[in-house]
Amino acid sequence: MFWVCISLFAFFLLLSIHPFVTYPLSLMPFRRSRTPVVASSFPTFAICVCAYNEERTIAEKARNMIAVAATVPHCELFIYVDGASDRTLEKLTPFRDRINVVAADIRRGKSHGMNVLVDRCTADIVVFTDANVELDRNALVEIAPWFGDEEVGCVCGHLVYSNPDESAMASSGSLYWRVEEAIKQLESDAYSVVGADGSLFAIRRSAHHVVPDDIIDDFYVSMMILADGMRVVRAPKALAFEKSATSTYDEFRRKIRIACQAFNVHRLIWPRIWRKPALAYCYVSHRLLKWLIGYNLLLAGIFLLLALMTVFPSGLVLVAVALLLGVFAVLLALGFGPAQKILAMLLSFAGTSWGVWRSVRGDRFQTWTPTPSARASGQR
């Protein structure tokens, strides 16, 4: 019984760490240096943003879009205002001579808005970014050369969280994202990035797939491009800056929403993915197993507990566990930094697990409210 429980503990623990340890290691033998291909002509761009109740950030976002657009020969600018109930639309009035503002009377969600904007633009390359993200001035200049390779259908930017020291949650989120960006670079060098992030990614307009209104746009569009046989690469110098959520509650809710949306996408795209062995391996390793970390860690803990109970008296094991939890609670109460970061990470995994469950039971997040603690007038 002991060895059965220990084996199951090791199995579920391995599934938990595989996305961060053994998966990146498995990519390294296939890694090769990739450089952009200089195209014969510079592509035309369109920057598309969907906003809802972003009055605190939208004017700065508009100024940032105009500054970024000025670095390339031709760039259309679009902002879709998704039935905002605040002054988002009013704040955009001074920029209407340069930015195409599309205002919806009722909320339809980000994916619907992005579909509308892609349908209106005429550019070769469509760039998607979020309303609370500040793009580096040279982001388009860094993205453009990668599309010189006709096999590339999507280019991901490099997201940097600009407030890692504001709270334990912000610090944990920033650390997680630095690891995520490193894994994406490995994927880009070895095969293809498995899924873009909405803070900054660009696609060939001809490769765009219309996104169902209740499906998350960035993950769906980039994965459909991969399923079509095109590559998704990372432009490491195309920088985007975002303020991470500092509230544990805000981040927990955000993880639930993102995981629910992502798992809804999973059910749509899996029939196309499993037929491509390399893509299926990377997808399961980087995406599917990551969404299931909370469940795998819970199962690993249960089987470790059962293994210990086969060797030591059950009462003694339970008392030891209670003592460990008590010490952890005291460290949290004393504001011990590492304990707070561990709790933030565990809550993040728990939020993701709950989001997966909500997807399985049929929940949808077509619209949502911006995260309060991740909104500010400036991002850097």
Short mmCIF file of C-alpha atoms in Angstrom, two decimals:
data_model
loop_
_atom_site.label_atom_id
_atom_site.label_comp_id
_atom_site.label_asym_id
_atom_site.label_seq_id
_atom_site.Cartn_x
_atom_site.Cartn_y
_atom_site.Cartn_z
CA MET A 1 0.00 0.00 0.00
CA PHE A 2 2.84 2.39 0.89
CA TRP A 3 4.55 2.03 -2.47
CA VAL A 4 1.29 2.38 -4.37
CA CYS A 5 0.54 5.66 -2.58
CA ILE A 6 4.11 6.93 -3.01
CA SER A 7 4.02 6.09 -6.71
CA LEU A 8 0.74 7.94 -7.16
CA PHE A 9 2.10 10.89 -5.16
CA ALA A 10 5.16 11.03 -7.43
CA PHE A 11 2.99 10.74 -10.56
CA PHE A 12 0.68 13.63 -9.69
CA LEU A 13 3.58 15.73 -8.41
CA LEU A 14 5.36 15.19 -11.75
CA LEU A 15 2.23 16.27 -13.61
CA SER A 16 2.20 19.42 -11.48
CA ILE A 17 5.80 20.42 -12.15
CA HIS A 18 6.02 19.20 -15.77
CA PRO A 19 4.83 22.50 -17.33
CA PHE A 20 7.60 24.40 -15.51
CA VAL A 21 10.49 21.91 -15.35
CA THR A 22 10.50 18.79 -17.53
CA TYR A 23 8.59 20.38 -20.42
CA PRO A 24 11.08 23.26 -20.90
CA LEU A 25 13.94 20.77 -20.56
CA SER A 26 12.40 18.60 -23.28
CA LEU A 27 12.39 21.55 -25.69
CA MET A 28 16.05 22.44 -25.28
CA PRO A 29 17.50 19.78 -27.64
CA PHE A 30 15.33 21.19 -30.47
CA ARG A 31 16.14 24.83 -29.81
CA ARG A 32 17.79 26.74 -32.62
CA SER A 33 18.55 30.39 -33.16
CA ARG A 34 15.86 32.12 -35.18
CA THR A 35 16.19 35.59 -36.63
CA PRO A 36 13.62 37.73 -38.43
CA VAL A 37 13.53 37.65 -42.21
CA VAL A 38 13.82 41.07 -43.82
CA ALA A 39 10.85 41.50 -46.14
CA SER A 40 11.05 43.30 -49.48
CA SER A 41 8.44 45.82 -48.31
CA PHE A 42 7.20 47.05 -44.94
CA PRO A 43 3.73 45.72 -44.03
CA THR A 44 0.80 47.94 -43.17
CA PHE A 45 -0.53 47.74 -39.60
CA ALA A 46 -3.75 48.20 -37.69
CA ILE A 47 -3.81 48.41 -33.88
CA CYS A 48 -7.09 47.21 -32.36
CA VAL A 49 -8.25 47.77 -28.77
CA CYS A 50 -11.51 46.83 -27.07
CA ALA A 51 -12.44 48.90 -23.98
CA TYR A 52 -15.16 48.85 -21.35
CA ASN A 53 -15.23 51.39 -18.48
CA GLU A 54 -11.57 52.34 -18.93
CA GLU A 55 -11.92 56.08 -18.25
CA ARG A 56 -8.82 56.02 -16.01
CA THR A 57 -6.54 54.57 -18.70
CA ILE A 58 -8.07 55.18 -22.12
CA ALA A 59 -6.64 58.66 -22.82
CA GLU A 60 -3.13 57.46 -22.03
CA LYS A 61 -3.75 54.38 -24.17
CA ALA A 62 -4.84 56.58 -27.09
CA ARG A 63 -1.70 58.72 -26.83
CA ASN A 64 0.43 55.57 -26.65
CA MET A 65 -1.23 54.10 -29.77
CA ILE A 66 -0.61 57.29 -31.75
CA ALA A 67 3.06 57.38 -30.69
CA VAL A 68 3.58 53.72 -31.65
CA ALA A 69 1.80 54.19 -35.00
CA ALA A 70 4.14 57.07 -35.87
CA THR A 71 7.12 54.69 -36.06
CA VAL A 72 5.86 52.83 -39.16
CA PRO A 73 4.84 54.06 -42.63
CA HIS A 74 1.15 53.15 -42.36
CA CYS A 75 -0.89 52.21 -39.29
CA GLU A 76 -4.65 52.35 -38.73
CA LEU A 77 -5.91 52.79 -35.17
CA PHE A 78 -9.19 51.39 -33.84
CA ILE A 79 -10.87 51.39 -30.43
CA TYR A 80 -14.14 49.55 -29.83
CA VAL A 81 -16.05 50.91 -26.80
CA ASP A 82 -18.19 48.05 -25.53
CA GLY A 83 -21.28 49.81 -24.17
CA ALA A 84 -19.31 51.65 -21.47
CA SER A 85 -21.28 53.17 -18.59
CA ASP A 86 -18.52 55.59 -17.56
CA ARG A 87 -16.70 58.40 -19.46
CA THR A 88 -14.57 56.13 -21.68
CA LEU A 89 -16.21 57.36 -24.88
CA GLU A 90 -16.00 61.01 -23.81
CA LYS A 91 -12.29 60.67 -23.01
CA LEU A 92 -11.66 59.58 -26.62
CA THR A 93 -13.21 62.69 -28.18
CA PRO A 94 -9.87 64.58 -28.60
CA PHE A 95 -8.39 61.61 -30.50
CA ARG A 96 -11.14 60.96 -33.07
CA ASP A 97 -9.18 62.71 -35.83
CA ARG A 98 -6.56 59.92 -35.62
CA ILE A 99 -8.35 56.97 -34.04
CA ASN A 100 -11.38 55.19 -35.47
CA VAL A 101 -13.73 54.89 -32.49
CA VAL A 102 -16.54 52.35 -32.74
CA ALA A 103 -19.13 52.72 -29.98
CA ALA A 104 -21.59 49.96 -29.13
CA ASP A 105 -24.90 50.78 -27.46
CA ILE A 106 -25.00 47.49 -25.57
CA ARG A 107 -22.30 45.20 -24.25
CA ARG A 108 -21.37 42.31 -26.51
CA GLY A 109 -17.93 41.51 -25.10
CA LYS A 110 -14.31 41.85 -26.19
CA SER A 111 -14.33 39.04 -28.75
CA HIS A 112 -17.30 40.54 -30.58
CA GLY A 113 -15.59 43.94 -30.55
CA MET A 114 -12.35 42.58 -31.96
CA ASN A 115 -14.25 40.80 -34.74
CA VAL A 116 -15.90 44.11 -35.66
CA LEU A 117 -12.55 45.92 -35.77
CA VAL A 118 -10.80 43.26 -37.85
CA ASP A 119 -13.67 43.42 -40.33
CA ARG A 120 -13.20 47.21 -40.64
CA CYS A 121 -9.44 47.39 -41.01
CA THR A 122 -7.55 46.95 -44.30
CA ALA A 123 -3.99 46.42 -43.02
CA ASP A 124 -1.73 43.44 -43.71
CA ILE A 125 -0.98 42.93 -40.01
CA VAL A 126 -3.52 43.33 -37.21
CA VAL A 127 -2.11 44.08 -33.75
CA PHE A 128 -4.25 43.32 -30.70
CA THR A 129 -3.57 44.90 -27.33
CA ASP A 130 -5.47 45.62 -24.12
CA ALA A 131 -6.74 49.00 -22.94
CA ASN A 132 -4.62 48.99 -19.77
CA VAL A 133 -1.37 48.04 -21.55
CA GLU A 134 1.34 50.49 -22.57
CA LEU A 135 3.29 49.48 -25.68
CA ASP A 136 6.95 50.30 -26.14
CA ARG A 137 7.33 52.93 -28.85
CA ASN A 138 9.25 50.51 -31.11
CA ALA A 139 6.89 47.54 -30.67
CA LEU A 140 5.72 47.51 -34.31
CA VAL A 141 9.26 47.97 -35.61
CA GLU A 142 10.26 44.87 -33.64
CA ILE A 143 7.23 42.86 -34.79
CA ALA A 144 7.38 43.65 -38.51
CA PRO A 145 10.52 41.66 -39.53
CA TRP A 146 9.13 38.39 -38.15
CA PHE A 147 6.35 38.48 -40.74
CA GLY A 148 9.00 38.36 -43.47
CA ASP A 149 8.76 34.58 -43.01
CA GLU A 150 5.62 33.42 -44.82
CA GLU A 151 5.25 30.50 -42.41
CA VAL A 152 4.69 32.91 -39.50
CA GLY A 153 1.05 33.71 -38.91
CA CYS A 154 1.22 35.27 -35.45
CA VAL A 155 3.85 37.19 -33.46
CA CYS A 156 3.66 37.53 -29.66
CA GLY A 157 5.06 40.47 -27.75
CA HIS A 158 6.95 40.40 -24.46
CA LEU A 159 4.79 41.40 -21.48
CA VAL A 160 6.47 42.99 -18.47
CA TYR A 161 4.59 43.58 -15.22
CA SER A 162 5.51 47.06 -14.04
CA ASN A 163 4.58 46.81 -10.34
CA PRO A 164 6.10 43.61 -8.88
CA ASP A 165 6.85 45.21 -5.48
CA GLU A 166 3.35 46.51 -4.67
CA SER A 167 2.09 43.34 -2.96
CA ALA A 168 2.77 39.64 -2.47
CA MET A 169 0.19 38.87 -5.17
CA ALA A 170 1.83 41.28 -7.62
CA SER A 171 5.25 39.80 -6.85
CA SER A 172 3.99 36.24 -7.30
CA GLY A 173 2.25 37.17 -10.55
CA SER A 174 5.34 38.91 -11.88
CA LEU A 175 7.55 35.90 -11.07
CA TYR A 176 5.10 33.52 -12.70
CA TRP A 177 4.98 35.65 -15.83
CA ARG A 178 8.78 35.87 -16.13
CA VAL A 179 8.85 32.06 -16.11
CA GLU A 180 6.02 32.02 -18.66
CA GLU A 181 7.89 34.37 -20.99
CA ALA A 182 11.03 32.21 -20.74
CA ILE A 183 9.01 29.10 -21.67
CA LYS A 184 7.42 30.93 -24.61
CA GLN A 185 10.87 31.87 -25.89
CA LEU A 186 11.92 28.21 -25.71
CA GLU A 187 8.78 27.22 -27.61
CA SER A 188 9.43 29.90 -30.23
CA ASP A 189 12.99 28.69 -30.73
CA ALA A 190 12.13 24.98 -30.75
CA TYR A 191 8.69 24.77 -32.36
CA SER A 192 6.01 27.42 -31.91
CA VAL A 193 4.51 29.46 -29.09
CA VAL A 194 1.39 27.68 -27.84
CA GLY A 195 -1.12 30.48 -27.39
CA ALA A 196 -0.75 34.27 -27.47
CA ASP A 197 -1.44 36.69 -24.65
CA GLY A 198 -3.87 39.56 -25.22
CA SER A 199 -1.51 42.24 -23.92
CA LEU A 200 0.26 42.30 -27.31
CA PHE A 201 0.09 39.97 -30.29
CA ALA A 202 -0.10 40.47 -34.05
CA ILE A 203 -1.52 38.30 -36.83
CA ARG A 204 -1.77 38.30 -40.59
CA ARG A 205 -5.26 39.64 -41.28
CA SER A 206 -5.70 36.86 -43.84
CA ALA A 207 -5.14 34.28 -41.07
CA HIS A 208 -7.81 35.64 -38.73
CA HIS A 209 -10.60 33.36 -37.57
CA VAL A 210 -13.88 34.91 -36.43
CA VAL A 211 -14.14 34.33 -32.68
CA PRO A 212 -17.42 33.22 -31.08
CA ASP A 213 -18.68 35.99 -28.79
CA ASP A 214 -18.36 33.89 -25.63
CA ILE A 215 -14.82 32.61 -26.38
CA ILE A 216 -11.55 34.32 -25.37
CA ASP A 217 -10.11 35.95 -28.47
CA ASP A 218 -6.30 35.85 -28.00
CA PHE A 219 -6.03 32.15 -27.21
CA TYR A 220 -8.58 31.08 -29.82
CA VAL A 221 -7.15 33.14 -32.70
CA SER A 222 -3.51 32.15 -32.07
CA MET A 223 -4.33 28.46 -31.58
CA MET A 224 -6.41 28.35 -34.76
CA ILE A 225 -3.45 29.82 -36.65
CA LEU A 226 -1.29 27.03 -35.22
CA ALA A 227 -3.88 24.43 -36.15
CA ASP A 228 -3.84 25.83 -39.70
CA GLY A 229 -0.16 24.92 -39.93
CA MET A 230 1.38 28.38 -39.49
CA ARG A 231 3.90 29.28 -36.80
CA VAL A 232 3.43 31.51 -33.77
CA VAL A 233 6.70 33.18 -32.75
CA ARG A 234 7.84 35.52 -30.01
CA ALA A 235 9.40 38.93 -30.65
CA PRO A 236 11.43 39.40 -27.43
CA LYS A 237 12.05 43.11 -27.97
CA ALA A 238 8.41 44.01 -28.71
CA LEU A 239 7.63 45.13 -25.18
CA ALA A 240 4.29 45.68 -23.48
CA PHE A 241 3.91 46.98 -19.93
CA GLU A 242 0.99 46.13 -17.69
CA LYS A 243 0.12 46.74 -14.06
CA SER A 244 -0.50 43.43 -12.29
CA ALA A 245 -3.42 42.95 -9.91
CA THR A 246 -2.30 43.72 -6.36
CA SER A 247 -5.45 42.42 -4.66
CA THR A 248 -5.63 38.70 -3.90
CA TYR A 249 -9.38 38.78 -4.48
CA ASP A 250 -9.01 40.53 -7.85
CA GLU A 251 -6.40 38.05 -9.04
CA PHE A 252 -8.42 35.07 -7.80
CA ARG A 253 -11.46 36.25 -9.79
CA ARG A 254 -9.29 36.92 -12.84
CA LYS A 255 -7.83 33.40 -12.73
CA ILE A 256 -11.32 31.89 -12.54
CA ARG A 257 -12.46 33.86 -15.59
CA ILE A 258 -9.35 33.20 -17.70
CA ALA A 259 -9.28 29.47 -16.90
CA CYS A 260 -12.99 29.10 -17.65
CA GLN A 261 -12.59 30.90 -20.97
CA ALA A 262 -9.45 28.97 -21.90
CA PHE A 263 -11.03 25.61 -21.14
CA ASN A 264 -14.04 26.56 -23.25
CA VAL A 265 -11.61 27.18 -26.11
CA HIS A 266 -10.02 23.79 -25.39
CA ARG A 267 -13.22 21.95 -26.21
CA LEU A 268 -13.48 23.77 -29.54
CA ILE A 269 -9.91 23.30 -30.75
CA TRP A 270 -8.90 19.91 -29.31
CA PRO A 271 -10.31 17.89 -32.25
CA ARG A 272 -7.86 19.76 -34.54
CA ILE A 273 -4.89 19.70 -32.16
CA TRP A 274 -4.67 16.03 -31.25
CA ARG A 275 -4.02 15.09 -34.89
CA LYS A 276 -0.67 16.95 -34.83
CA PRO A 277 1.67 15.08 -32.41
CA ALA A 278 4.18 17.90 -31.82
CA LEU A 279 1.45 20.47 -31.29
CA ALA A 280 -0.52 18.11 -29.04
CA TYR A 281 2.54 17.47 -26.83
CA CYS A 282 3.31 21.18 -26.43
CA TYR A 283 -0.34 22.07 -25.90
CA VAL A 284 -0.94 19.41 -23.24
CA SER A 285 2.34 20.24 -21.50
CA HIS A 286 2.08 24.02 -21.50
CA ARG A 287 -1.68 24.55 -21.36
CA LEU A 288 -3.82 21.59 -20.34
CA LEU A 289 -1.62 20.38 -17.48
CA LYS A 290 -1.18 23.94 -16.21
CA TRP A 291 -4.95 24.37 -15.90
CA LEU A 292 -5.07 21.12 -13.90
CA ILE A 293 -2.22 21.93 -11.48
CA GLY A 294 -4.58 22.61 -8.58
CA TYR A 295 -6.20 19.18 -8.94
CA ASN A 296 -2.87 17.41 -9.42
CA LEU A 297 -1.34 19.08 -6.35
CA LEU A 298 -4.39 18.13 -4.28
CA LEU A 299 -4.16 14.51 -5.38
CA ALA A 300 -0.40 14.46 -4.74
CA GLY A 301 -1.03 15.75 -1.21
CA ILE A 302 -3.75 13.18 -0.53
CA PHE A 303 -1.58 10.24 -1.65
CA LEU A 304 1.40 11.52 0.35
CA LEU A 305 -0.83 11.73 3.41
CA LEU A 306 -2.10 8.18 2.83
CA ALA A 307 1.47 6.91 2.37
CA LEU A 308 2.55 8.47 5.68
CA MET A 309 -0.47 6.93 7.40
CA THR A 310 0.65 3.46 6.36
CA VAL A 311 3.94 4.01 8.22
CA PHE A 312 2.94 6.22 11.18
CA PRO A 313 -0.20 6.33 13.32
CA SER A 314 -2.94 8.28 11.57
CA GLY A 315 -3.50 10.55 14.56
CA LEU A 316 0.17 11.51 14.68
CA VAL A 317 0.20 12.34 10.95
CA LEU A 318 -2.92 14.50 11.25
CA VAL A 319 -1.46 16.35 14.26
CA ALA A 320 1.74 17.03 12.31
CA VAL A 321 -0.26 18.38 9.38
CA ALA A 322 -2.29 20.60 11.72
CA LEU A 323 0.92 21.93 13.29
CA LEU A 324 2.40 22.73 9.88
CA LEU A 325 -0.77 24.57 8.87
CA GLY A 326 -0.70 26.44 12.20
CA VAL A 327 2.90 27.54 11.66
CA PHE A 328 2.04 28.66 8.14
CA ALA A 329 -0.93 30.67 9.45
CA VAL A 330 1.28 32.37 12.05
CA LEU A 331 3.85 33.28 9.40
CA LEU A 332 1.07 34.77 7.30
CA ALA A 333 -0.22 36.76 10.27
CA LEU A 334 3.30 38.10 10.90
CA GLY A 335 3.55 39.22 7.26
CA PHE A 336 6.37 36.81 6.38
CA GLY A 337 7.05 37.47 2.68
CA PRO A 338 7.77 33.93 1.42
CA ALA A 339 4.66 32.56 3.15
CA GLN A 340 2.53 35.28 1.55
CA LYS A 341 3.94 34.47 -1.89
CA ILE A 342 3.27 30.75 -1.40
CA LEU A 343 -0.33 31.53 -0.43
CA ALA A 344 -0.72 33.81 -3.45
CA MET A 345 0.55 31.06 -5.73
CA LEU A 346 -1.74 28.43 -4.17
CA LEU A 347 -4.74 30.73 -4.49
CA SER A 348 -3.82 31.31 -8.13
CA PHE A 349 -3.82 27.56 -8.76
CA ALA A 350 -7.11 27.25 -6.86
CA GLY A 351 -8.69 29.99 -8.98
CA THR A 352 -7.58 28.24 -12.16
CA SER A 353 -9.00 24.91 -10.93
CA TRP A 354 -12.30 26.54 -10.10
CA GLY A 355 -12.37 28.17 -13.53
CA VAL A 356 -11.91 24.78 -15.21
CA TRP A 357 -14.77 23.38 -13.15
CA ARG A 358 -17.00 26.30 -14.11
CA SER A 359 -16.19 25.64 -17.77
CA VAL A 360 -17.09 21.96 -17.40
CA ARG A 361 -20.45 22.88 -15.88
CA GLY A 362 -21.16 25.22 -18.80
CA ASP A 363 -20.36 28.73 -17.54
CA ARG A 364 -19.37 31.53 -19.95
CA PHE A 365 -17.67 34.90 -19.50
CA GLN A 366 -18.71 36.89 -22.56
CA THR A 367 -18.35 40.19 -20.67
CA TRP A 368 -16.54 41.13 -17.48
CA THR A 369 -15.52 44.11 -15.37
CA PRO A 370 -11.91 45.40 -15.53
CA THR A 371 -9.75 44.40 -12.55
CA PRO A 372 -9.77 47.46 -10.20
CA SER A 373 -6.30 46.95 -8.69
CA ALA A 374 -4.71 46.54 -12.13
CA ARG A 375 -6.02 49.91 -13.42
CA ALA A 376 -4.10 53.15 -12.99
CA SER A 377 -3.38 56.25 -15.01
CA GLY A 378 0.12 55.07 -15.91
CA GLN A 379 1.66 51.66 -16.51
CA ARG A 380 5.39 52.19 -16.17
#
